[in-house]
Amino acid sequence: MTSNEPEILAPAGDRAAFLAALAAGADAIYLGLKHFSARMQAGNFGVGELADLTALARERDCRVYVAFNSLVKPGDVPAAGRLIARLAETVQPHALIVQDLALPALARQAGFQGELHLSTLANVSHPLPLATLGERLGVSRVVLPRELNVDEIRACAEACPPGLDLEVFVHGALCYNVSGRCYWSSYMGGKSGLRGRCVQPCRREYEQKTRKERFFSCNDLGLDVLVKPLLGMPRVRAWKIEGRKKGPHYVYYTVAAYRLLRGAIDDPAARKTAQELLEQALGRPRTHYGFLPQRLHHPVEPGGQTGSGLPVATLDQARARRPHIVPRLGLLPGDLLRVGYEDEPWHQTIKINRAVPKGGRLDFAPQGPAPRPGTTIFLVDRREPELTRRIAALEQELAQRAAAPQAPGAQGAAKAPDFAPAMPRPFARSGGPKAVVVQNVNRHPPKALARGLSSAVWLSPKAQLAGAGRNWWWLPPVIWPDEERMWADIVAQALRAGATRFVLGAPWQASLFPGLDADASPAQAAQARQREGGAHLRRPLRGKGAKGPRPPRRRELELWAGPFCNVANALAVQALADMGLAGAFASPELAREDALELPLKSPLPLGFLTYGMWPLGVTRIPVGAVKPEKPLKSPKGEICWTRRYGPNNWIYPNWGIDLRTREGELAAAGYVMFAHLFESVPREVPKATRSSTFNWDLKLL
């Protein structure tokens, strides 16, 4: 790797995958710990084990990044800080990958001196905020969303100042919904994708009228030979391979392929070899998705094979009755097979203990119901002799290091550091208790509003701005690069029409607003917020050379972080306060205990979503075979439907959130604002017979 080349960044979900990445020559490896990782279903690593592995990687000039990219609940902050302090002392990884806004400040408090990378879950999806993001948060790298095409990536690269780099996904699994904007798994039962516990409901079969297919199950991203334009983007410093739940075989082959492409992209023989390596990597069928804007690929093939792994056998009626496999290729001892899909009742994993020749027979005992005829058997990991030998050689090196006196990593079992985070001063409401504001959020301004309610409207290109100063204006949960100029114009029009109160769909959308009262001190700004409920944007995110019209010179703005900003702890709220925001809606994912704890520590006033239609997710992917505004039924009988707003499709359940009976409890805890989201349900979608309390009565995992 030369100084001008992007690093090949490999995933590792366990020890064998880590060593496979080293064996393949990865420039960097990213992984998670047993806690605070966005892939908690991977094996992940203990601190002591990771210290040894990181020392081995460092000898090979391979960097190690720890994915600390989980949503941090209010009570998690001290434990997260202690774990980071222990990492800093024992492992000294090169970087932490974070999504929660609390983590940059917490990491520095805990003594971490390495780089901070902002995860794709943070949803920095357009160029404008990149101009000052590194300076404000102390991050040196942003991981871009998978949805961006090559021109949009280039626009983001051109917006990066010195000291801020970009990381781009080039290979691996695709989520149907935008990262950081998917609540499907959490809404269906408390297993949050933002906390690494997604159960992948998008991979299941759904039924719409007479069709029953995996409408939302994406193929894998695979850019392979298309990566050439990325070599000419100086701020794109990493090619990221997704796959922390994959085995060492996948890791080895994908790293080897992209190293070959990086070094010899113009060599036809090298390109062919790289593609052959990727064919052997045991992933899903590949798509370049939207990377080429002039030649888009829909990542979902209805009726196609979307299981991860290489199909090696299909059970006919006779084989299903007496379960056995006749493989289309030879199987090796240590290979792993998966029977069917993970949501099927007969799903199981089989480890091969003996060699099975092509066309041979392998009997197996079902661990549940007998598989039905037509079930596919996938090879999901394998142990070729050469890869096994290389991993064994690295294991021997680790054993020798452990046996040596004062081996690096020997302190890995040390007691956790005695660390207590410095928390912000809680917000104090002056003048005693005040009435709670209830925002009724509509797609269009309502003709009339009940007494005691506050009008709120989703801002859009067709928004009616007459009387704009009376409304709260909600921005969308995600803005793409090709929309950035449009949204800057829309915001400017709203400001000229008298709008002053906005709810942001992402913290970075503050960059769409001009910086006013930039000379105000933090104390003056805090006093102004408490006195008037407004926020002076004293530290604007708008950078030099920012495009888009500027509104009038002085205007008091009240900007709140909306519920899509995934705010869950007081340090994250402090980061928003430092950006000039006046308040924040807590994440609607929070369970009762967490929701009631947050206002006690928050440095800004808080709001909570208590009623309405909350989406399962927001996606840039066209719905394809799914008919919008029509009901879809899950295998468990749950009804959902889709609707398009701008370039995005929103997936809704047919039952909404209703926590209105908890509003008194929330107000007593300190919340000053509630949001009720109104969305018209399509006529053909059955009327809901229930409502949801989301995770209120659960323990958010």
Coordinates of C-alpha atoms in Angstrom, one line a residue, residues 70-541:
S70 CA -23.9 1.2 19.5
L71 CA -26.6 3.6 20.8
V72 CA -25.6 4.4 24.4
K73 CA -28.5 4.4 26.9
P74 CA -28.4 6.9 29.8
G75 CA -27.2 4.3 32.3
D76 CA -24.6 2.9 29.9
V77 CA -22.3 6.0 29.9
P78 CA -20.1 5.1 32.8
A79 CA -19.6 1.5 31.7
A80 CA -18.9 2.6 28.1
G81 CA -16.3 5.1 29.5
R82 CA -14.6 2.4 31.6
L83 CA -14.4 0.0 28.7
I84 CA -12.9 2.7 26.4
A85 CA -10.4 3.5 29.2
R86 CA -9.4 -0.1 29.4
L87 CA -9.0 -0.3 25.6
A88 CA -6.8 2.8 25.7
E89 CA -4.6 1.3 28.4
T90 CA -4.5 -2.3 27.3
V91 CA -5.1 -2.5 23.5
Q92 CA -4.4 1.0 22.1
P93 CA -6.4 0.4 18.9
H94 CA -5.7 2.8 16.1
A95 CA -9.3 4.1 16.0
L96 CA -12.8 3.8 17.4
I97 CA -15.8 3.7 15.1
V98 CA -18.7 5.5 16.8
Q99 CA -22.3 6.5 15.9
D100 CA -23.5 8.0 19.2
L101 CA -22.7 11.7 19.6
A102 CA -21.6 11.0 23.2
L103 CA -18.7 8.9 22.2
P104 CA -16.2 11.5 20.9
A105 CA -16.2 13.4 24.1
L106 CA -16.4 10.3 26.3
A107 CA -13.5 8.7 24.5
R108 CA -11.2 11.7 25.1
Q109 CA -12.3 11.8 28.7
A110 CA -11.3 8.2 29.1
G111 CA -7.8 8.8 27.7
F112 CA -8.2 7.4 24.2
Q113 CA -5.7 9.0 21.9
G114 CA -6.4 7.3 18.7
E115 CA -8.5 8.3 15.7
L116 CA -12.3 8.6 15.9
H117 CA -14.3 7.5 12.9
L118 CA -18.0 8.4 12.5
S119 CA -20.0 5.3 11.6
T120 CA -22.4 5.1 8.7
L121 CA -25.1 4.7 11.3
A122 CA -24.6 8.4 12.1
N123 CA -26.0 9.1 8.6
V124 CA -23.8 11.8 7.3
S125 CA -25.4 11.7 3.9
H126 CA -24.6 14.9 2.1
P127 CA -21.5 17.1 1.6
L128 CA -22.3 20.4 3.4
P129 CA -21.6 19.3 7.0
L130 CA -18.3 17.7 6.1
A131 CA -16.6 21.2 6.0
T132 CA -16.6 21.6 9.8
L133 CA -17.6 18.1 11.1
G134 CA -14.1 17.0 12.0
E135 CA -13.4 20.2 13.9
R136 CA -16.6 20.1 15.9
L137 CA -16.6 16.4 16.9
G138 CA -12.9 15.6 16.7
V139 CA -13.4 12.9 14.1
S140 CA -10.9 12.2 11.4
R141 CA -13.0 9.9 9.2
V142 CA -16.6 9.6 8.1
V143 CA -18.1 6.3 6.9
L144 CA -20.4 7.2 4.0
P145 CA -23.8 5.5 3.4
R146 CA -23.9 2.6 1.0
E147 CA -26.6 4.4 -1.0
L148 CA -24.3 7.0 -2.5
N149 CA -23.3 6.8 -6.2
V150 CA -19.9 7.5 -7.5
D151 CA -20.7 11.2 -8.3
E152 CA -22.1 11.7 -4.8
I153 CA -19.1 10.2 -3.2
R154 CA -16.9 12.5 -5.3
A155 CA -18.9 15.5 -4.1
C156 CA -18.4 14.4 -0.5
A157 CA -14.7 13.9 -1.1
E158 CA -14.4 17.4 -2.6
A159 CA -16.2 18.9 0.5
C160 CA -13.7 17.4 3.0
P161 CA -11.2 19.8 4.5
P162 CA -7.6 18.7 5.3
G163 CA -7.7 16.2 8.2
L164 CA -11.0 14.6 7.4
D165 CA -11.1 11.4 5.3
L166 CA -13.9 9.2 3.9
E167 CA -14.5 5.4 4.1
V168 CA -16.6 3.8 1.4
F169 CA -18.2 0.3 1.3
V170 CA -17.1 -1.7 -1.7
H171 CA -18.4 -5.2 -0.8
G172 CA -20.8 -7.1 1.5
A173 CA -24.3 -7.2 2.7
L174 CA -26.8 -4.4 2.0
C175 CA -29.5 -3.3 4.4
Y176 CA -32.8 -2.5 2.7
N177 CA -33.3 0.6 4.9
V178 CA -30.8 3.5 5.3
S179 CA -28.3 2.8 8.1
G180 CA -29.4 4.6 11.2
R181 CA -32.9 4.9 9.9
C182 CA -34.2 1.4 10.4
Y183 CA -36.3 0.5 13.4
W184 CA -37.9 -2.7 12.0
S185 CA -36.3 -5.1 14.4
S186 CA -36.7 -2.9 17.4
Y187 CA -40.4 -2.0 16.7
M188 CA -41.2 -5.7 16.4
G189 CA -39.7 -6.7 19.7
G190 CA -37.0 -4.6 21.3
K191 CA -34.0 -5.9 19.4
S192 CA -32.5 -2.8 18.1
G193 CA -30.3 -2.6 15.0
L194 CA -28.8 0.6 16.5
R195 CA -27.6 -1.6 19.3
G196 CA -26.3 -4.4 17.1
R197 CA -29.1 -6.9 17.7
C198 CA -31.1 -6.7 14.5
V199 CA -33.0 -10.0 13.8
Q200 CA -33.3 -9.0 10.1
P201 CA -37.1 -8.9 9.5
C202 CA -36.3 -7.6 6.0
R203 CA -35.0 -11.0 5.1
R204 CA -38.3 -12.7 5.7
E205 CA -41.0 -13.6 3.2
Y206 CA -43.9 -11.2 2.9
E207 CA -47.2 -11.7 1.2
Q208 CA -49.0 -9.2 -1.0
K209 CA -52.2 -10.5 -2.5
T210 CA -51.2 -13.7 -4.3
R211 CA -47.4 -13.1 -4.2
K212 CA -45.2 -14.4 -1.4
E213 CA -41.6 -13.4 -1.7
R214 CA -38.6 -11.9 0.0
F215 CA -39.5 -8.4 -1.3
F216 CA -36.9 -6.6 0.9
S217 CA -34.0 -9.1 1.0
C218 CA -31.1 -7.5 -0.8
N219 CA -28.2 -9.1 -2.7
D220 CA -24.7 -8.2 -1.6
L221 CA -22.9 -5.1 -2.7
G222 CA -20.0 -6.0 -5.0
L223 CA -18.2 -3.2 -6.8
D224 CA -15.2 -5.3 -7.9
V225 CA -13.9 -3.8 -11.2
L226 CA -16.0 -0.6 -10.7
V227 CA -13.7 0.6 -7.9
K228 CA -11.3 2.3 -10.4
P229 CA -12.9 5.8 -10.0
L230 CA -12.4 5.6 -6.3
L231 CA -8.6 5.4 -6.8
G232 CA -8.7 9.0 -8.0
M233 CA -10.4 10.4 -5.0
P234 CA -7.7 11.6 -2.6
R235 CA -10.0 11.9 0.5
V236 CA -11.4 8.4 0.1
R237 CA -8.9 6.6 2.3
A238 CA -10.5 3.2 2.9
W239 CA -12.4 0.5 0.9
K240 CA -14.6 -1.2 3.4
I241 CA -15.6 -4.8 3.2
E242 CA -18.8 -5.6 5.2
G243 CA -19.1 -9.0 7.0
R244 CA -18.4 -9.2 10.7
K245 CA -20.7 -12.2 10.9
K246 CA -18.9 -14.0 8.1
G247 CA -16.2 -16.7 8.4
P248 CA -12.5 -16.6 7.7
H249 CA -12.9 -18.0 4.2
Y250 CA -15.0 -15.0 3.1
V251 CA -12.7 -12.5 4.8
Y252 CA -9.6 -14.0 3.1
Y253 CA -11.0 -14.2 -0.4
T254 CA -12.6 -10.7 -0.4
V255 CA -9.4 -9.0 1.0
A256 CA -7.3 -10.8 -1.5
A257 CA -9.6 -9.8 -4.4
Y258 CA -9.7 -6.1 -3.5
R259 CA -5.9 -5.9 -2.9
L260 CA -5.4 -7.3 -6.4
L261 CA -7.9 -4.8 -7.9
R262 CA -6.3 -1.9 -6.1
G263 CA -2.8 -2.7 -7.3
A264 CA -3.6 -3.8 -10.9
I265 CA -7.0 -2.5 -11.9
D266 CA -5.9 -1.9 -15.5
D267 CA -4.6 -5.5 -15.9
P268 CA -7.3 -7.7 -17.5
A269 CA -5.7 -10.9 -16.0
A270 CA -5.7 -9.4 -12.5
R271 CA -9.3 -8.3 -12.9
K272 CA -10.4 -11.7 -14.0
T273 CA -8.5 -13.4 -11.1
A274 CA -10.1 -11.0 -8.6
Q275 CA -13.6 -11.7 -9.8
E276 CA -12.8 -15.5 -9.6
L277 CA -11.7 -14.9 -6.0
L278 CA -15.0 -13.1 -5.2
E279 CA -17.0 -15.9 -6.7
Q280 CA -15.4 -18.2 -4.1
A281 CA -16.1 -15.9 -1.2
L282 CA -19.5 -17.6 -0.2
G283 CA -21.5 -14.4 -0.1
R284 CA -24.9 -13.7 -1.7
P285 CA -25.3 -12.9 -5.4
R286 CA -23.7 -9.5 -6.0
T287 CA -25.0 -6.2 -7.3
H288 CA -23.3 -2.8 -7.8
Y289 CA -26.6 -1.3 -6.6
G290 CA -26.6 2.5 -7.3
F291 CA -22.8 3.0 -7.7
L292 CA -23.2 4.0 -11.4
P293 CA -26.0 6.6 -11.6
Q294 CA -26.4 5.9 -15.3
R295 CA -26.8 2.2 -14.8
L296 CA -28.7 1.5 -11.6
H297 CA -29.2 -2.1 -10.4
H298 CA -32.1 -3.0 -8.1
P299 CA -30.5 -4.9 -5.2
V300 CA -33.6 -7.1 -4.7
E301 CA -34.5 -9.9 -7.2
P302 CA -38.0 -11.1 -6.2
G303 CA -38.1 -14.9 -6.4
G304 CA -34.3 -15.0 -6.6
Q305 CA -31.8 -16.7 -4.2
T306 CA -30.9 -14.3 -1.5
G307 CA -29.4 -16.7 1.0
S308 CA -25.8 -16.0 2.1
G309 CA -23.4 -18.7 0.9
L310 CA -22.9 -21.0 -2.1
P311 CA -25.9 -23.3 -2.9
V312 CA -24.5 -26.8 -3.0
A313 CA -27.6 -29.0 -2.9
T314 CA -31.3 -29.0 -3.0
L315 CA -33.5 -31.4 -1.1
D316 CA -35.9 -33.3 -3.4
Q317 CA -38.9 -35.2 -1.9
A318 CA -36.8 -38.4 -1.2
R319 CA -34.0 -36.5 0.4
A320 CA -36.3 -34.4 2.5
R321 CA -38.1 -37.5 3.8
R322 CA -34.8 -39.1 4.8
P323 CA -32.6 -36.0 5.2
H324 CA -29.4 -36.3 3.3
I325 CA -27.3 -34.1 1.0
V326 CA -25.8 -34.9 -2.4
P327 CA -23.4 -32.0 -2.9
R328 CA -22.6 -30.5 -6.2
L329 CA -19.0 -30.0 -5.1
G330 CA -16.7 -31.7 -2.7
L331 CA -16.9 -30.8 1.0
L332 CA -14.0 -30.6 3.3
P333 CA -13.7 -31.3 7.1
G334 CA -14.6 -28.2 9.0
D335 CA -16.9 -26.8 6.3
L336 CA -20.1 -25.3 7.5
L337 CA -23.5 -25.8 5.8
R338 CA -26.8 -24.0 6.4
V339 CA -30.1 -25.8 5.8
G340 CA -32.6 -23.3 4.3
Y341 CA -33.1 -19.7 5.5
E342 CA -32.7 -18.5 9.0
D343 CA -36.5 -17.7 9.3
E344 CA -37.5 -21.2 8.3
P345 CA -38.4 -23.7 11.1
W346 CA -36.1 -26.4 9.8
H347 CA -33.1 -24.0 9.6
Q348 CA -29.9 -25.4 11.1
T349 CA -26.1 -25.3 10.7
I350 CA -24.1 -28.5 10.0
K351 CA -20.4 -28.8 10.5
I352 CA -18.7 -31.3 8.2
N353 CA -16.5 -33.8 10.1
R354 CA -15.3 -35.9 7.1
A355 CA -14.6 -35.3 3.4
V356 CA -17.6 -35.7 1.2
P357 CA -16.9 -36.1 -2.6
K358 CA -18.9 -34.3 -5.2
G359 CA -22.1 -36.4 -5.8
G360 CA -21.5 -38.3 -2.5
R361 CA -23.9 -38.6 0.3
L362 CA -24.1 -36.9 3.7
D363 CA -26.9 -37.8 6.1
F364 CA -28.0 -35.4 8.8
A365 CA -30.5 -35.3 11.6
P366 CA -32.9 -32.4 11.6
Q367 CA -32.8 -30.3 14.8
G368 CA -36.4 -29.2 14.3
P369 CA -39.1 -30.0 11.8
A370 CA -38.1 -32.0 8.8
P371 CA -37.1 -29.7 5.9
R372 CA -39.6 -29.5 3.1
P373 CA -38.7 -30.5 -0.5
G374 CA -37.0 -27.8 -2.4
T375 CA -35.0 -26.5 0.6
T376 CA -31.6 -25.2 -0.5
I377 CA -28.4 -26.2 1.3
F378 CA -25.7 -23.4 1.4
L379 CA -22.0 -23.7 2.0
V380 CA -21.4 -20.7 4.3
D381 CA -17.8 -21.3 5.4
R382 CA -15.0 -23.7 4.6
R383 CA -11.5 -24.7 5.6
E384 CA -9.2 -25.2 2.7
P385 CA -5.9 -26.7 3.7
E386 CA -3.8 -23.7 2.7
L387 CA -6.0 -21.2 4.6
T388 CA -6.1 -23.5 7.6
R389 CA -2.3 -23.7 7.5
R390 CA -1.8 -20.0 7.4
I391 CA -4.2 -19.4 10.3
A392 CA -2.5 -22.2 12.3
A393 CA 0.9 -20.5 11.7
L394 CA -0.4 -17.2 13.1
E395 CA -1.9 -19.0 16.1
Q396 CA 1.5 -20.5 16.8
E397 CA 3.0 -17.0 16.8
L398 CA 0.3 -15.8 19.3
A399 CA 1.1 -18.8 21.5
Q400 CA 4.8 -18.0 21.5
R401 CA 4.1 -14.4 22.3
A402 CA 1.9 -15.4 25.2
A403 CA 4.6 -17.7 26.6
A404 CA 7.3 -15.0 26.4
P405 CA 8.1 -13.0 29.5
Q406 CA 6.2 -9.8 29.7
A407 CA 4.4 -10.6 26.4
P408 CA 2.4 -7.6 25.1
G409 CA -1.3 -8.1 26.0
A410 CA -0.4 -9.9 29.3
Q411 CA -2.1 -7.0 31.1
G412 CA -5.3 -7.7 29.2
A413 CA -6.9 -9.3 32.3
A414 CA -6.3 -6.3 34.4
K415 CA -9.0 -4.7 36.5
A416 CA -11.2 -2.2 34.7
P417 CA -9.8 1.4 35.2
D418 CA -11.5 3.5 37.9
F419 CA -13.2 6.0 35.5
A420 CA -16.2 8.2 36.1
P421 CA -17.4 10.4 33.2
A422 CA -17.7 14.2 33.6
M423 CA -21.4 14.8 32.8
P424 CA -22.9 18.1 31.7
R425 CA -24.9 20.3 34.0
P426 CA -28.6 19.4 33.8
F427 CA -31.0 21.9 32.1
A428 CA -32.9 23.9 34.7
R429 CA -36.3 25.3 33.7
S430 CA -36.5 28.9 35.1
G431 CA -39.8 30.2 36.4
G432 CA -41.2 27.0 37.8
P433 CA -43.2 24.3 35.9
K434 CA -44.4 25.3 32.4
A435 CA -47.1 23.8 30.2
V436 CA -45.8 21.0 28.0
V437 CA -46.0 21.7 24.2
V438 CA -47.7 19.1 22.1
Q439 CA -46.8 19.2 18.4
N440 CA -49.3 17.7 16.0
V441 CA -47.1 16.9 13.1
N442 CA -48.8 16.7 9.7
R443 CA -47.8 16.5 6.1
H444 CA -49.7 19.7 5.3
P445 CA -50.7 22.6 7.5
P446 CA -54.0 21.8 9.3
K447 CA -57.1 24.0 8.7
A448 CA -57.8 24.1 12.4
L449 CA -56.0 23.0 15.5
A450 CA -57.4 22.1 18.9
R451 CA -56.7 24.4 21.8
G452 CA -53.4 23.6 23.6
L453 CA -51.8 22.0 20.6
S454 CA -48.9 23.4 18.5
S455 CA -49.0 23.1 14.7
A456 CA -46.1 21.2 13.1
V457 CA -45.6 20.4 9.4
W458 CA -43.1 18.3 7.4
L459 CA -41.1 20.7 5.3
S460 CA -41.2 19.8 1.6
P461 CA -40.6 21.5 -1.8
K462 CA -44.4 22.1 -2.0
A463 CA -44.9 23.2 1.5
Q464 CA -47.4 26.1 2.0
L465 CA -45.4 28.7 3.8
A466 CA -48.1 31.3 4.5
G467 CA -48.0 32.0 8.2
A468 CA -44.8 30.0 8.5
G469 CA -43.9 31.6 11.8
R470 CA -46.9 29.8 13.5
N471 CA -45.6 26.3 12.7
W472 CA -42.8 24.0 13.7
W473 CA -41.2 22.7 10.5
W474 CA -39.8 19.1 10.4
L475 CA -37.0 18.2 8.0
P476 CA -36.8 14.7 6.5
P477 CA -34.8 11.9 8.2
V478 CA -32.2 11.8 5.5
I479 CA -31.0 14.2 2.8
W480 CA -29.0 13.0 -0.2
P481 CA -26.2 14.9 -2.0
D482 CA -28.3 15.6 -5.1
E483 CA -31.0 17.2 -2.9
E484 CA -28.7 19.4 -0.8
R485 CA -29.0 22.6 -2.8
M486 CA -32.8 22.1 -3.0
W487 CA -33.1 21.8 0.8
A488 CA -30.9 24.8 1.3
D489 CA -33.2 26.8 -0.9
I490 CA -36.3 25.4 0.9
V491 CA -34.9 26.3 4.3
A492 CA -34.0 29.8 3.0
Q493 CA -37.6 30.3 1.7
A494 CA -39.1 29.1 5.0
L495 CA -36.9 31.6 6.9
R496 CA -37.9 34.5 4.6
A497 CA -41.5 33.5 5.2
G498 CA -41.0 33.9 8.9
A499 CA -40.3 30.4 10.1
T500 CA -38.1 30.2 13.2
R501 CA -38.7 26.8 14.7
F502 CA -37.4 23.6 13.0
V503 CA -37.0 19.9 14.0
L504 CA -34.0 18.3 12.3
G505 CA -34.0 14.8 10.8
A506 CA -30.2 14.5 11.5
P507 CA -27.9 16.8 13.5
W508 CA -25.9 17.6 10.4
Q509 CA -28.9 19.3 8.9
A510 CA -28.0 22.4 11.0
S511 CA -25.5 23.0 8.2
L512 CA -28.5 24.1 6.1
F513 CA -29.0 27.1 8.4
P514 CA -26.8 30.3 8.5
G515 CA -24.7 31.0 11.5
L516 CA -26.1 33.9 13.6
D517 CA -24.8 35.5 16.8
A518 CA -21.5 33.7 16.2
D519 CA -19.8 35.8 18.8
A520 CA -22.1 35.0 21.6
S521 CA -20.4 33.2 24.5
P522 CA -21.6 29.7 25.6
A523 CA -23.0 31.3 28.8
Q524 CA -24.9 34.0 26.8
A525 CA -26.3 31.4 24.4
A526 CA -27.4 29.1 27.3
Q527 CA -29.1 32.1 29.1
A528 CA -30.8 33.0 25.8
R529 CA -32.1 29.5 25.4
Q530 CA -33.5 29.3 28.9
R531 CA -34.9 32.8 28.8
E532 CA -36.5 32.6 25.3
G533 CA -36.6 29.0 24.4
G534 CA -34.6 29.9 21.3
A535 CA -31.1 28.8 20.1
H536 CA -28.6 31.2 18.6
L537 CA -26.5 29.3 16.2
R538 CA -23.3 30.6 17.7
R539 CA -21.1 27.8 16.3
P540 CA -22.6 27.2 12.8
L541 CA -21.9 24.0 10.9

